Tab-separated table of C-alpha atoms in Angstrom:
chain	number	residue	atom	x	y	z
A	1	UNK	CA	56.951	65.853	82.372
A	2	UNK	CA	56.906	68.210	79.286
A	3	UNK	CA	54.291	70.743	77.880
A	4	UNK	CA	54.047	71.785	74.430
A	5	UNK	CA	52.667	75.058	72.646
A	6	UNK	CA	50.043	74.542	69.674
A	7	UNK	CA	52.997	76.429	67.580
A	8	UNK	CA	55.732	74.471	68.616
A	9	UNK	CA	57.239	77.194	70.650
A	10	UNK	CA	59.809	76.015	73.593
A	11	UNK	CA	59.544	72.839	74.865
A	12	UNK	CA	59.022	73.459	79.031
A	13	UNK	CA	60.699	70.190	81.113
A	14	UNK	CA	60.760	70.040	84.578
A	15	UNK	CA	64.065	68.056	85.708
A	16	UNK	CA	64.351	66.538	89.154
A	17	UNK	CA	67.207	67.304	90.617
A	18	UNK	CA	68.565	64.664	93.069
A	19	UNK	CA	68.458	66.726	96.361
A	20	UNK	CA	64.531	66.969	95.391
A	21	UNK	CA	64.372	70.103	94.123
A	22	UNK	CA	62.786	70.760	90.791
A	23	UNK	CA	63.963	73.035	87.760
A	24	UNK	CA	62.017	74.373	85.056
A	25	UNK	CA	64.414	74.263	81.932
A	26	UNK	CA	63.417	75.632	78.457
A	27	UNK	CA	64.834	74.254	75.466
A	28	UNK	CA	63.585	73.938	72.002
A	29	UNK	CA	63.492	70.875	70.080
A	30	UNK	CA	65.909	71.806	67.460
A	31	UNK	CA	68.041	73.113	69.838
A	32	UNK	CA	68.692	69.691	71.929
A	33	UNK	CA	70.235	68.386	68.981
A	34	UNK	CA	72.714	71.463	68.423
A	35	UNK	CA	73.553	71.189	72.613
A	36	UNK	CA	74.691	67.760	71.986
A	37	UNK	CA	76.304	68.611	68.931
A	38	UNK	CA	78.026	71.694	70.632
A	39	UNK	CA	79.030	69.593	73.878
A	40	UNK	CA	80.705	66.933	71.305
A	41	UNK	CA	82.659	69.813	69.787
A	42	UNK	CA	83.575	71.259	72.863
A	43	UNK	CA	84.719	67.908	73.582
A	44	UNK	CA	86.849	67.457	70.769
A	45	UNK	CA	87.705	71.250	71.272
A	46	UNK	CA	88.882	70.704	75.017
A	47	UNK	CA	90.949	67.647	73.298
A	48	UNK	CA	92.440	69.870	70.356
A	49	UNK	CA	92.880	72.712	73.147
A	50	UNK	CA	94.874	69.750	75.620
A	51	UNK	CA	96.980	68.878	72.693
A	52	UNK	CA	97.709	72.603	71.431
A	53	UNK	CA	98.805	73.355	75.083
A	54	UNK	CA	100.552	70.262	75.177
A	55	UNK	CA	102.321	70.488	71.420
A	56	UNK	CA	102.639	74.671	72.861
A	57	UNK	CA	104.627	73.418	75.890
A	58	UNK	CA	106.657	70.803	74.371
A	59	UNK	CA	107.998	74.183	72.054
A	60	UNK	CA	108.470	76.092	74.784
A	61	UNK	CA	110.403	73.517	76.795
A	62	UNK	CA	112.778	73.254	73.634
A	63	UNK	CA	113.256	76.450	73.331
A	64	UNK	CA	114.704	76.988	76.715
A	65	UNK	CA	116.555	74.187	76.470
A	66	UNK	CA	118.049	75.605	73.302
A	67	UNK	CA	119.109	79.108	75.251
A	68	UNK	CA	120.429	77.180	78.488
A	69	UNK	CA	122.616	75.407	75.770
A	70	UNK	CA	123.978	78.739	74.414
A	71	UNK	CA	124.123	80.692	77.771
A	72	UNK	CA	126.613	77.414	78.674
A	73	UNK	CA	127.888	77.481	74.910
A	74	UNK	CA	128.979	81.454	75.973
A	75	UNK	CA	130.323	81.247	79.579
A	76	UNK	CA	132.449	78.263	77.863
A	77	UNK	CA	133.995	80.947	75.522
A	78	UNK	CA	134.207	83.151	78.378
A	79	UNK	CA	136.360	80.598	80.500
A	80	UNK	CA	138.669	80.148	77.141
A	81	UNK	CA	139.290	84.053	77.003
A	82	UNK	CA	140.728	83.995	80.465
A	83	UNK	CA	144.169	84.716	80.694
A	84	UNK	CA	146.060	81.954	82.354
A	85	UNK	CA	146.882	83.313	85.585
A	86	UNK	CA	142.770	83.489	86.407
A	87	UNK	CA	142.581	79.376	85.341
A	88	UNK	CA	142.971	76.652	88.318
A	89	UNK	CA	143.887	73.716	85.876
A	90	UNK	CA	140.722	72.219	87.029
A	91	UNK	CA	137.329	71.942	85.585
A	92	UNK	CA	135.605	75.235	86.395
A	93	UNK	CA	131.923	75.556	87.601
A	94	UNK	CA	129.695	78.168	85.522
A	95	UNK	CA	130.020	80.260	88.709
A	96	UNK	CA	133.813	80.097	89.026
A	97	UNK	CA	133.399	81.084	84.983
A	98	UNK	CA	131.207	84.020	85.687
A	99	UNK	CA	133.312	85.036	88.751
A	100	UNK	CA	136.316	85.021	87.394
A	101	UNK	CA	135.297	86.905	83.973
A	102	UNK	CA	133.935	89.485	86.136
A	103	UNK	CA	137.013	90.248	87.755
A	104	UNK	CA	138.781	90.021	84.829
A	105	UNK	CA	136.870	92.625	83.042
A	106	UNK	CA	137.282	94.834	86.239
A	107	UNK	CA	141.117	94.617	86.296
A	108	UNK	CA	140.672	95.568	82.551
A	109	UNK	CA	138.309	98.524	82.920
A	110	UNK	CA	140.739	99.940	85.755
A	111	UNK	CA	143.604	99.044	83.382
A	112	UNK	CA	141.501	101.237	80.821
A	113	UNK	CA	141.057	104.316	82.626
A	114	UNK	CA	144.612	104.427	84.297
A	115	UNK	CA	146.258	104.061	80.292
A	116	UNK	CA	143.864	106.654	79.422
A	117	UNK	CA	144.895	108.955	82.092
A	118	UNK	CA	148.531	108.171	81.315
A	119	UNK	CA	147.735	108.878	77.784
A	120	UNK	CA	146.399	112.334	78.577
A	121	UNK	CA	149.669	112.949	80.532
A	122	UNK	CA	151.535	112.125	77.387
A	123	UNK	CA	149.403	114.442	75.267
A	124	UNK	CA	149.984	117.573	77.498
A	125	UNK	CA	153.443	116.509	77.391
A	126	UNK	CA	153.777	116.450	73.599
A	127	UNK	CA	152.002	119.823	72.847
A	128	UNK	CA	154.646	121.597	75.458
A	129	UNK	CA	157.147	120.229	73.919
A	130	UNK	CA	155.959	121.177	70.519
A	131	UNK	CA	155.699	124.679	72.116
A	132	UNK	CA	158.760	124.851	73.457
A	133	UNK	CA	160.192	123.561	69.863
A	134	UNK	CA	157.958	126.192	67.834
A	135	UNK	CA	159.615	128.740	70.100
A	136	UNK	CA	163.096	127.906	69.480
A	137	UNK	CA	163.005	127.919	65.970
């Protein structure tokens, strides 16, 4: 059931709705045709959105792959720079790689700061004796 203005104004339909309840719904007539219009497009923009996401995913997914590859491509190098006493002869796990390295670098920053104290040593050492030489002559 519709009603119409004499100047074509908005077109009035009451919809049943199944529970029995009835809506009033105003629409004009030019309008219907852009609602379809719009709902095909926001069809075919739901599908270009799907495949976007999809395509978006698919680069995202390759990407990490990419940087898993490198991280393993790195602790790989890592194992290599190992001296040979921190190697089992066996195949290590990226763990065991990590581990290891870690320690490594530990022994090495201990190393570090007992040559650098030694070094100091040295140095007072030097300029007393180049005291004790600028004295005697």
């Amino acid at each position: 059931m519709s009603s119409r203005h004499k100047d074509k104004g908005p077109v009035i339909e009451r919809i049943e709705g199944s529970n029995s309840s009835t809506t009033d719904k105003h629409v004009e007539p030019v309008q219907t045709a852009s609602v379809v219009q719009t709902t095909t497009a926001t069809t075919e923009n739901t599908t270009v959105v799907t495949c976007s996401r999809e395509k978006r995913r698919r680069e995202h997914n390759d990407l990490e792959k990419k940087r898993k590859e490198q991280i393993r491509a790195c602790i790989c190098k890592m194992g290599e720079l190992l001296p040979v006493t921190y190697l089992t002869g066996e195949r290590q796990s990226t763990l065991e790689t990590v581990e290891k390295s870690l320690s490594y670098l530990q022994e090495l920053k201990e190393a570090a700061s007992k040559f650098k104290v030694t070094k100091e040593g040295l140095q007072q050492e030097v300029a007393s004796l180049k005291a004790e030489r600028d004295k005697l002559l």
